[in-house]
Each structure stands twice: as structure tokens, then as C-alpha cells.
């Protein structure tokens, strides 16, 4: 148990869990405020469905190893511990997101928020695996900003702008799940890419 405790503390998992919970509280405070994307449609997108980006960044950021050289030289693989870490924080984020978005009604509500939680978490993990955990925010923020400014909630083509799509957009959910699976596999098996000058 000492090894696990040290692993969690070195990754600042307790702090990440607090950030995940505070993100859900922020979503409850935001409640049902909405924004419109340009003049594509009269359909408004609730801000709450973008709150999971904060949880996702926390999940990706806490994968950072303080001493990656030791991790790489470890006798035991850390993949199982990283998997538990990612799974636990993601489950907390999903439960919180479900509660947070439960008051929403309309075509963009709880299902869209859960989809975004999965998709943004996948992007954060991909970003952490490719660029380092300190840059876990890069892909989620870039994708969220692109969807918020260029997306169309009622488009029927391939859902590159899945964060703003409606609940019943099947392709948007599939893309989000694929991102989550890809990011999870990359981060768990490879860990994060940390550079010497980042330590």
C-alpha cells in the first residue's frame, strides 16, 4: 500500500480529484446559461456541456511523473496503476457530470455533457501522451474553442464539432468514445512524454 500511496501523491491525484469535484460545482452554479454559435441555428448550447473540459485537463495533468527516468526503469509496469488512476478520476467526473447536467432540458443536455466528458478526457490524455502532461490542456481547449466558434449543432455530416452536437447525434458520440479509448490506451500504456527541462 505504501507504493500505491506514494504513486498517487507523486501524481497529485488527490488535488486532481478536488479539481474534478470543483468543476462539477462550477457547472451547477452555471446552471442553464447558454450561448449561440454564430448564425447557423437558433439552437442554443448550454455552457454546462463544456465544463467537463476542466475535469479532463485535471485527469491528463495528474499523469505527470515527477521522475520519469525512475518510472521507465521500474521493475514493475506502472500501466495498471495509471489505468486505475485514469479510470477512478474519469468515473468521478462522469458521475459529477451526470448530476451537474441533470437539470438541463432540450436537445443538448445530459447525454451531450457525458459525451463531452468522455471526448475531452480522451483529448487530454492524447495531449499528455504526445506533448507531456503539462500540456494536457492543449487539445481539449483547441477542440472546444473550434467547436464553439465554427461548429453547427444541427449539422448532419461527420461530427468533427461533436462538443456542440445534440444528444441524439450518433456520430458525435462514437467519435467521443473513440477519442476516450485512444487517449486512455496511449496514456496508460506509454505514460506521458516528459522532457528533462520540464522537471
CSV table of C-alpha atoms in Angstrom, one decimal:
chain,number,residue,atom,x,y,z
A,1,UNK,CA,0.0,0.0,0.0
A,2,UNK,CA,2.9,2.3,0.6
A,3,UNK,CA,3.9,2.1,-3.0
A,4,UNK,CA,0.4,2.9,-4.2
A,5,UNK,CA,0.1,5.8,-1.7
A,6,UNK,CA,3.4,7.3,-3.0
A,7,UNK,CA,2.3,6.8,-6.6
A,8,UNK,CA,-0.9,8.7,-6.0
A,9,UNK,CA,0.8,11.5,-4.1
A,10,UNK,CA,3.6,11.9,-6.6
A,11,UNK,CA,0.9,12.3,-9.4
A,12,UNK,CA,-1.1,14.7,-7.2
A,13,UNK,CA,-4.2,12.6,-7.7
A,14,UNK,CA,-6.0,14.0,-4.5
A,15,UNK,CA,-5.5,17.5,-5.9
A,16,UNK,CA,-6.9,16.4,-9.3
A,17,UNK,CA,-9.9,14.8,-7.6
A,18,UNK,CA,-10.6,18.1,-5.9
A,19,UNK,CA,-10.4,20.0,-9.2
A,20,UNK,CA,-12.8,17.4,-10.8
A,21,UNK,CA,-15.3,18.0,-8.0
A,22,UNK,CA,-14.9,21.8,-8.1
A,23,UNK,CA,-15.6,21.7,-11.9
A,24,UNK,CA,-18.9,19.9,-11.2
A,25,UNK,CA,-19.8,22.6,-8.6
A,26,UNK,CA,-19.0,25.3,-11.1
A,27,UNK,CA,-21.3,23.5,-13.6
A,28,UNK,CA,-24.1,23.6,-11.0
A,29,UNK,CA,-23.6,27.3,-10.5
A,30,UNK,CA,-23.6,28.0,-14.2
A,31,UNK,CA,-26.9,26.1,-14.4
A,32,UNK,CA,-28.7,26.6,-17.7
A,33,UNK,CA,-26.9,29.6,-19.2
A,34,UNK,CA,-26.5,29.1,-22.9
A,35,UNK,CA,-24.7,30.6,-26.0
A,36,UNK,CA,-25.4,30.6,-29.7
A,37,UNK,CA,-22.9,29.6,-32.4
A,38,UNK,CA,-22.8,32.4,-35.0
A,39,UNK,CA,-26.0,32.5,-37.1
A,40,UNK,CA,-26.1,28.8,-38.1
A,41,UNK,CA,-29.1,28.0,-36.0
A,42,UNK,CA,-31.4,29.3,-33.3
A,43,UNK,CA,-30.5,26.3,-31.1
A,44,UNK,CA,-28.6,27.4,-28.0
A,45,UNK,CA,-25.8,25.4,-26.5
A,46,UNK,CA,-25.7,25.2,-22.7
A,47,UNK,CA,-22.3,26.2,-21.2
A,48,UNK,CA,-22.6,23.3,-18.8
A,49,UNK,CA,-21.7,20.8,-21.6
A,50,UNK,CA,-18.3,22.4,-21.8
A,51,UNK,CA,-17.5,22.3,-18.1
A,52,UNK,CA,-16.1,18.7,-18.4
A,53,UNK,CA,-13.1,20.1,-20.2
A,54,UNK,CA,-11.9,21.2,-16.8
A,55,UNK,CA,-12.2,17.7,-15.4
A,56,UNK,CA,-10.5,16.3,-18.4
A,57,UNK,CA,-7.5,18.6,-18.1
A,58,UNK,CA,-7.1,17.6,-14.4
A,59,UNK,CA,-7.2,13.9,-15.4
A,60,UNK,CA,-4.5,14.4,-18.0
A,61,UNK,CA,-2.3,16.8,-15.9
A,62,UNK,CA,-2.1,14.4,-12.9
A,63,UNK,CA,-0.5,11.7,-15.1
A,64,UNK,CA,2.8,13.7,-15.0
A,65,UNK,CA,5.6,11.8,-13.4
A,66,UNK,CA,8.0,13.8,-11.2
A,67,UNK,CA,10.9,11.4,-12.1
A,68,UNK,CA,10.1,9.7,-15.5
A,69,UNK,CA,13.6,8.1,-15.6
A,70,UNK,CA,12.7,6.1,-12.5
A,71,UNK,CA,9.4,5.1,-13.9
A,72,UNK,CA,11.0,3.9,-17.1
A,73,UNK,CA,13.5,1.8,-15.2
A,74,UNK,CA,10.9,0.4,-12.8
A,75,UNK,CA,10.8,-3.4,-12.5
A,76,UNK,CA,7.0,-3.5,-12.5
A,77,UNK,CA,5.0,-1.9,-15.2
A,78,UNK,CA,3.0,1.2,-14.0
A,79,UNK,CA,0.3,0.7,-16.6
A,80,UNK,CA,-2.1,-1.0,-14.1
A,81,UNK,CA,-1.7,1.9,-11.7
A,82,UNK,CA,-2.1,4.5,-14.4
A,83,UNK,CA,-5.2,2.7,-15.6
A,84,UNK,CA,-6.7,2.7,-12.1
A,85,UNK,CA,-5.8,6.4,-11.7
A,86,UNK,CA,-7.4,7.4,-15.0
A,87,UNK,CA,-10.5,5.1,-14.5
A,88,UNK,CA,-11.2,6.4,-11.0
A,89,UNK,CA,-10.9,10.1,-11.9
A,90,UNK,CA,-12.9,9.6,-15.1
A,91,UNK,CA,-15.7,7.8,-13.2
A,92,UNK,CA,-15.9,10.6,-10.6
A,93,UNK,CA,-16.0,13.1,-13.5
A,94,UNK,CA,-18.8,11.2,-15.3
A,95,UNK,CA,-20.9,10.9,-12.1
A,96,UNK,CA,-20.4,14.6,-11.4
A,97,UNK,CA,-21.2,15.5,-15.0
A,98,UNK,CA,-24.4,13.5,-14.9
A,99,UNK,CA,-25.6,15.2,-11.7
A,100,UNK,CA,-24.4,18.6,-12.9
A,101,UNK,CA,-26.3,18.3,-16.2
A,102,UNK,CA,-29.4,16.6,-14.9
A,103,UNK,CA,-31.3,19.9,-14.8
A,104,UNK,CA,-30.8,20.6,-18.5
A,105,UNK,CA,-33.7,20.0,-20.9
A,106,UNK,CA,-33.8,20.2,-24.6
A,107,UNK,CA,-31.8,18.6,-27.4
A,108,UNK,CA,-28.5,19.4,-25.8
A,109,UNK,CA,-28.5,18.1,-22.2
A,110,UNK,CA,-27.1,15.3,-20.1
A,111,UNK,CA,-26.2,12.9,-22.9
A,112,UNK,CA,-24.2,15.6,-24.6
A,113,UNK,CA,-22.4,16.5,-21.4
A,114,UNK,CA,-21.5,12.9,-20.7
A,115,UNK,CA,-20.3,12.6,-24.3
A,116,UNK,CA,-18.2,15.7,-23.9
A,117,UNK,CA,-16.7,14.4,-20.7
A,118,UNK,CA,-15.5,11.3,-22.5
A,119,UNK,CA,-14.3,13.1,-25.6
A,120,UNK,CA,-12.4,15.9,-23.7
A,121,UNK,CA,-10.8,13.3,-21.4
A,122,UNK,CA,-9.6,11.4,-24.4
A,123,UNK,CA,-8.1,14.5,-25.9
A,124,UNK,CA,-6.4,15.5,-22.7
A,125,UNK,CA,-4.9,12.0,-22.4
A,126,UNK,CA,-3.7,12.1,-26.0
A,127,UNK,CA,-2.2,15.5,-25.5
A,128,UNK,CA,-0.4,14.3,-22.3
A,129,UNK,CA,0.9,11.3,-24.1
A,130,UNK,CA,2.2,13.2,-27.1
A,131,UNK,CA,3.3,16.5,-25.6
A,132,UNK,CA,3.6,15.9,-21.8
A,133,UNK,CA,1.2,16.2,-19.0
A,134,UNK,CA,1.7,19.9,-18.5
A,135,UNK,CA,0.2,20.4,-22.0
A,136,UNK,CA,-2.8,18.2,-21.3
A,137,UNK,CA,-5.0,21.3,-21.8
A,138,UNK,CA,-3.8,21.8,-25.4
A,139,UNK,CA,-6.0,19.5,-27.5
A,140,UNK,CA,-9.2,19.8,-25.3
A,141,UNK,CA,-9.1,23.7,-25.3
A,142,UNK,CA,-8.3,23.9,-29.0
A,143,UNK,CA,-11.1,21.5,-30.0
A,144,UNK,CA,-13.6,23.1,-27.6
A,145,UNK,CA,-12.8,26.6,-29.0
A,146,UNK,CA,-13.0,25.4,-32.6
A,147,UNK,CA,-16.4,23.7,-32.0
A,148,UNK,CA,-17.7,26.8,-30.1
A,149,UNK,CA,-16.8,29.2,-32.9
A,150,UNK,CA,-17.2,27.1,-36.1
A,151,UNK,CA,-19.4,24.2,-35.1
A,152,UNK,CA,-23.0,23.7,-36.1
A,153,UNK,CA,-25.3,21.7,-33.6
A,154,UNK,CA,-27.7,20.7,-36.3
A,155,UNK,CA,-25.2,19.6,-39.0
A,156,UNK,CA,-25.7,16.1,-40.3
A,157,UNK,CA,-22.2,15.5,-41.7
A,158,UNK,CA,-19.2,13.9,-39.8
A,159,UNK,CA,-19.3,15.3,-36.3
A,160,UNK,CA,-15.9,17.0,-36.1
A,161,UNK,CA,-17.7,19.5,-33.9
A,162,UNK,CA,-19.1,16.9,-31.5
A,163,UNK,CA,-18.9,19.1,-28.4
A,164,UNK,CA,-21.8,21.2,-29.7
A,165,UNK,CA,-23.9,18.4,-31.3
A,166,UNK,CA,-27.3,17.4,-30.0
A,167,UNK,CA,-27.9,14.4,-27.7
A,168,UNK,CA,-29.1,12.1,-30.5
A,169,UNK,CA,-26.1,12.7,-32.8
A,170,UNK,CA,-24.8,9.1,-33.1
A,171,UNK,CA,-21.6,10.0,-34.9
A,172,UNK,CA,-20.7,12.6,-32.3
A,173,UNK,CA,-21.0,10.0,-29.5
A,174,UNK,CA,-18.9,7.5,-31.5
A,175,UNK,CA,-16.1,10.0,-32.1
A,176,UNK,CA,-16.0,11.0,-28.4
A,177,UNK,CA,-15.9,7.3,-27.3
A,178,UNK,CA,-13.1,6.6,-29.8
A,179,UNK,CA,-11.1,9.6,-28.5
A,180,UNK,CA,-11.6,8.4,-25.0
A,181,UNK,CA,-10.4,4.8,-25.8
A,182,UNK,CA,-7.5,6.1,-27.9
A,183,UNK,CA,-6.4,8.6,-25.2
A,184,UNK,CA,-6.8,6.0,-22.5
A,185,UNK,CA,-4.7,3.4,-24.3
A,186,UNK,CA,-1.9,5.8,-25.1
A,187,UNK,CA,-1.6,7.3,-21.7
A,188,UNK,CA,-1.9,4.0,-19.8
A,189,UNK,CA,0.5,2.0,-21.9
A,190,UNK,CA,3.0,4.7,-22.8
A,191,UNK,CA,2.7,7.2,-19.9
A,192,UNK,CA,3.3,10.9,-20.6
A,193,UNK,CA,6.0,12.4,-22.6
A,194,UNK,CA,8.1,14.4,-20.2
A,195,UNK,CA,11.1,16.4,-21.1
A,196,UNK,CA,14.2,17.0,-19.0
A,197,UNK,CA,13.7,20.7,-18.8
A,198,UNK,CA,10.0,20.3,-17.6
A,199,UNK,CA,11.1,18.5,-14.5
